[in-house]
Tab-separated table of C-alpha atoms and ligand atoms in Angstrom:
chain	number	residue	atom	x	y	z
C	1339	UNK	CA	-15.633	-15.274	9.704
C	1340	UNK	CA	-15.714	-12.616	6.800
C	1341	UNK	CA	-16.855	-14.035	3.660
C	1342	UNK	CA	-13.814	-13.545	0.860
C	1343	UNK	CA	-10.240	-12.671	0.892
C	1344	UNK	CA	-8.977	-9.238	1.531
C	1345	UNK	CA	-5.564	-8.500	1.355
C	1346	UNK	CA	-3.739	-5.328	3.099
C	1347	UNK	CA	-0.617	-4.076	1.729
C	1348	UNK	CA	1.274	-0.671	3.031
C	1349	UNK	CA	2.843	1.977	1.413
C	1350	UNK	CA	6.220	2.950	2.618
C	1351	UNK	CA	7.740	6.533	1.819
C	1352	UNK	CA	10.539	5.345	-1.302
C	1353	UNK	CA	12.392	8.667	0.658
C	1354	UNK	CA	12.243	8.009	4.426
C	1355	UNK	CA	10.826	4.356	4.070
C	1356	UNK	CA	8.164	5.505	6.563
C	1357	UNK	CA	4.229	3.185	6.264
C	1358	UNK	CA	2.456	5.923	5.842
C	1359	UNK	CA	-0.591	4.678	3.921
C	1360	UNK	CA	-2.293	1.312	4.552
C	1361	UNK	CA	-5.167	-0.131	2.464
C	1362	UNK	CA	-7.068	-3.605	2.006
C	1363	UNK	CA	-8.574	-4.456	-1.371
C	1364	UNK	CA	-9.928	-7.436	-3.136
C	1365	UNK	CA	-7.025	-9.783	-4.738
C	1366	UNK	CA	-8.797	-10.449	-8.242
C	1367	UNK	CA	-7.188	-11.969	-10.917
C	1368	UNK	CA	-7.589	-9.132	-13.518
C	1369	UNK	CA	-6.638	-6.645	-11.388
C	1370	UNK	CA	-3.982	-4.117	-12.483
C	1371	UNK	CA	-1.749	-4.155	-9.282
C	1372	UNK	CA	-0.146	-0.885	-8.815
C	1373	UNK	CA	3.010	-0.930	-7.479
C	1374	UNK	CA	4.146	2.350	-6.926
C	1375	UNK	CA	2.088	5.706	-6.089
C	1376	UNK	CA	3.373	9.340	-5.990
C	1377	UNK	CA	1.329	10.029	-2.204
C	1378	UNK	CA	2.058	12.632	0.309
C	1379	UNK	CA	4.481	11.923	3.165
C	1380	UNK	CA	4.203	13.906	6.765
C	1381	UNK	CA	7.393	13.643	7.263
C	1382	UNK	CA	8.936	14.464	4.062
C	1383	UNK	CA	6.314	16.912	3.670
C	1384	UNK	CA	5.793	16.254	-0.042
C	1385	UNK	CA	5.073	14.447	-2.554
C	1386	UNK	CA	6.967	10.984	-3.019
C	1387	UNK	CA	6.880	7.768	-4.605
C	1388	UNK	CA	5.446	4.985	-2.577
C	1389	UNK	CA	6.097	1.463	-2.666
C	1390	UNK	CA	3.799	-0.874	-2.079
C	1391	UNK	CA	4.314	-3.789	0.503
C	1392	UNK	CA	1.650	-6.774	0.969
C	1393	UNK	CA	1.087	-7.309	4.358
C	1394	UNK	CA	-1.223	-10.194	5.709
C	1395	UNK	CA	-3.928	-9.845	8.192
C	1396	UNK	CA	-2.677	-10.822	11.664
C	1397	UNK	CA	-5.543	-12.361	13.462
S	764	ZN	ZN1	8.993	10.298	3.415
């Protein structure tokens, strides 16, 4: 068993709604959660908004 709680959250496309990104991090209490990111979508092929989605670790 891994010591602490990650949690994984995705990143869909606000455009296509495609999960393009996905990332784990560290749920802290003072941490500034970031909701939205301008990333780069394949499919759009530019530069949109992504929304972030929490997403828990199937196991
Ligand atoms: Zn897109």
């Amino acid at each position: 068993m891994a010591k602490g709680k990650s949690q994984y959250c995705t990143w869909f496309c606000s455009d296509c709604n495609k999960a393009n990104y996905l990332s784990c991090y560290l749920k802290r209490r003072n941490d500034e959660i970031v909701k939205e990111l301008k990333k780069y979508c394949p499919q759009c092929r530019k530069h949109v908004i992504h929304k972030r989605k929490d997403t828990k670790k199937s196991s």
